[in-house]
Tab-separated table of C-alpha atoms in Angstrom:
chain	number	residue	atom	x	y	z
A	1	GLN	CA	-2.015	-19.819	2.232
A	2	VAL	CA	-0.770	-16.102	1.847
A	3	GLN	CA	-2.564	-13.341	4.195
A	4	LEU	CA	-2.587	-9.810	4.265
A	5	VAL	CA	-4.148	-8.221	7.120
A	6	GLU	CA	-4.280	-4.144	7.301
A	7	SER	CA	-4.756	-2.473	10.459
A	8	GLY	CA	-5.044	1.074	11.447
A	9	GLY	CA	-7.493	2.949	9.721
A	10	GLY	CA	-10.313	5.150	11.468
A	11	LEU	CA	-11.452	8.837	11.592
A	12	VAL	CA	-9.377	11.651	11.303
A	13	GLN	CA	-9.408	15.228	10.529
A	14	ALA	CA	-7.915	17.133	8.123
A	15	GLY	CA	-4.489	17.782	8.882
A	16	ASP	CA	-4.022	14.960	10.891
A	17	SER	CA	-1.712	12.312	10.533
A	18	LYS	CA	-2.004	8.140	10.573
A	19	THR	CA	-0.077	5.077	10.029
A	20	LEU	CA	-1.283	2.192	8.299
A	21	SER	CA	0.417	-1.516	8.906
A	22	CYS	CA	-0.039	-4.688	6.838
A	23	VAL	CA	1.444	-7.987	8.268
A	24	VAL	CA	2.171	-10.993	5.532
A	25	SER	CA	1.985	-14.292	6.385
A	26	GLY	CA	2.062	-17.367	4.248
A	27	ARG	CA	4.855	-17.163	2.056
A	28	THR	CA	8.512	-16.085	2.147
A	29	PHE	CA	8.817	-13.311	-0.392
A	30	SER	CA	12.217	-12.684	-2.403
A	31	ASN	CA	14.154	-9.907	-2.187
A	32	ASN	CA	12.925	-9.047	-5.734
A	33	ASN	CA	9.031	-9.073	-5.077
A	34	VAL	CA	7.345	-5.713	-4.197
A	35	MET	CA	4.705	-4.521	-1.758
A	36	ALA	CA	1.999	-1.662	-2.166
A	37	TRP	CA	-0.548	0.010	-1.260
A	38	PHE	CA	-3.482	0.777	-2.902
A	39	ARG	CA	-7.089	2.521	-2.157
A	40	ARG	CA	-10.583	2.804	-3.305
A	41	THR	CA	-13.416	5.344	-3.292
A	42	PRO	CA	-16.714	4.837	-4.450
A	43	GLU	CA	-15.907	7.200	-7.293
A	44	LYS	CA	-13.039	5.454	-8.274
A	45	GLU	CA	-11.701	2.274	-8.854
A	46	ARG	CA	-8.754	0.963	-7.004
A	47	GLU	CA	-5.471	2.980	-7.572
A	48	PHE	CA	-2.027	3.193	-6.747
A	49	VAL	CA	-0.939	4.973	-3.615
A	50	ALA	CA	2.746	3.691	-3.230
A	51	ALA	CA	5.344	0.612	-3.745
A	52	THR	CA	8.396	-0.742	-2.164
A	53	GLY	CA	10.654	-3.707	-2.531
A	54	TRP	CA	11.226	-6.114	0.052
A	55	ALA	CA	15.239	-5.611	0.101
A	56	ASP	CA	15.722	-2.676	-2.800
A	57	GLY	CA	14.249	-0.217	-0.606
A	58	PHE	CA	13.350	1.721	-3.902
A	59	THR	CA	9.597	3.325	-3.451
A	60	ILE	CA	7.673	5.121	-5.540
A	61	ALA	CA	4.481	6.825	-4.902
A	62	ALA	CA	1.471	8.686	-6.523
A	63	ASP	CA	1.740	12.433	-7.256
A	64	SER	CA	-1.186	12.850	-5.148
A	65	VAL	CA	0.467	11.743	-1.906
A	66	LYS	CA	4.301	12.662	-2.876
A	67	GLY	CA	5.413	14.235	0.001
A	68	ARG	CA	2.589	13.442	2.546
A	69	PHE	CA	2.603	9.775	2.462
A	70	THR	CA	5.942	7.489	3.234
A	71	ILE	CA	6.139	3.927	2.554
A	72	SER	CA	8.062	1.162	4.283
A	73	ARG	CA	8.583	-2.065	5.454
A	74	THR	CA	10.081	-4.291	8.344
A	75	ASN	CA	11.408	-7.316	6.820
A	76	ALA	CA	11.848	-9.424	10.044
A	77	THR	CA	8.256	-9.036	10.717
A	78	ASN	CA	7.119	-9.032	7.528
A	79	THR	CA	5.060	-5.862	7.902
A	80	LEU	CA	4.365	-3.018	5.662
A	81	TYR	CA	3.620	0.296	6.711
A	82	LEU	CA	1.994	3.581	5.178
A	83	GLN	CA	2.904	6.735	7.047
A	84	MET	CA	-0.005	9.390	6.084
A	85	LYS	CA	0.460	12.851	7.050
A	86	ASN	CA	-1.190	16.031	6.214
A	87	LEU	CA	-4.349	14.019	5.317
A	88	ARG	CA	-7.250	15.811	3.092
A	89	PRO	CA	-10.612	14.815	2.987
A	90	GLU	CA	-9.936	13.483	-0.658
A	91	ASP	CA	-7.411	10.809	1.189
A	92	THR	CA	-10.931	8.956	2.396
A	93	ALA	CA	-11.095	5.955	0.851
A	94	ILE	CA	-10.078	1.410	1.718
A	95	TYR	CA	-6.702	1.105	1.653
A	96	TYR	CA	-5.269	-1.963	0.616
A	97	CYS	CA	-2.119	-3.593	1.154
A	98	ALA	CA	-0.996	-5.741	-1.678
A	99	ALA	CA	2.074	-8.322	-2.778
A	100	SER	CA	3.558	-9.355	-5.875
A	101	ARG	CA	5.076	-12.539	-6.914
A	102	ARG	CA	6.846	-11.465	-9.694
A	103	ASP	CA	10.286	-9.837	-9.883
A	104	GLY	CA	10.251	-6.520	-8.919
A	105	ARG	CA	12.603	-5.379	-11.086
A	106	PHE	CA	10.732	-6.043	-14.319
A	107	ILE	CA	7.307	-4.949	-13.811
A	108	ASN	CA	5.380	-1.974	-13.450
A	109	ARG	CA	5.008	-1.616	-9.890
A	110	MET	CA	2.322	1.154	-10.321
A	111	GLU	CA	-0.463	-1.496	-11.901
A	112	ILE	CA	-2.578	-3.537	-10.158
A	113	GLN	CA	-2.454	-6.161	-12.061
A	114	ASN	CA	0.939	-7.198	-11.172
A	115	TYR	CA	-0.223	-8.010	-7.692
A	116	ASP	CA	-1.403	-11.271	-6.513
A	117	TYR	CA	-2.302	-11.145	-3.146
A	118	TRP	CA	-4.453	-8.620	-1.211
A	119	GLY	CA	-5.789	-7.692	2.022
A	120	LEU	CA	-9.427	-6.980	2.719
A	121	GLY	CA	-8.844	-3.185	3.270
A	122	THR	CA	-9.167	-0.711	5.958
A	123	GLN	CA	-11.231	2.355	6.134
A	124	VAL	CA	-9.991	5.600	6.269
A	125	THR	CA	-12.122	8.712	6.628
A	126	VAL	CA	-10.566	12.073	6.562
A	127	SER	CA	-13.261	14.852	7.646
A	128	SER	CA	-13.032	18.527	6.745
């Protein structure tokens, strides 16, 4: 059974930094698989934040977080990270880790329907 467990959420002030982690277990992903972070607010459905391949190192990020958020992974420990800097109140959301079984070379990594496994989420609250 595949499990994704996020951690690292909490309350911060605007301008602060925070790093989220996601540990994946129960499946060995191939080098072409993709991992991503999404987030959800009461006003918005789950939206794409950033994605990376397990092996290709190719990363993409939403325009709203470019230059502030960095996605990375440590394959040896099956851990995905999201480093968030200069946080803004509008970054307040539940952040979800997601994994795809599909070949990342042939999918749109920003599309939610391409991800098969999800964590339960971790809340990040940014106060102004």
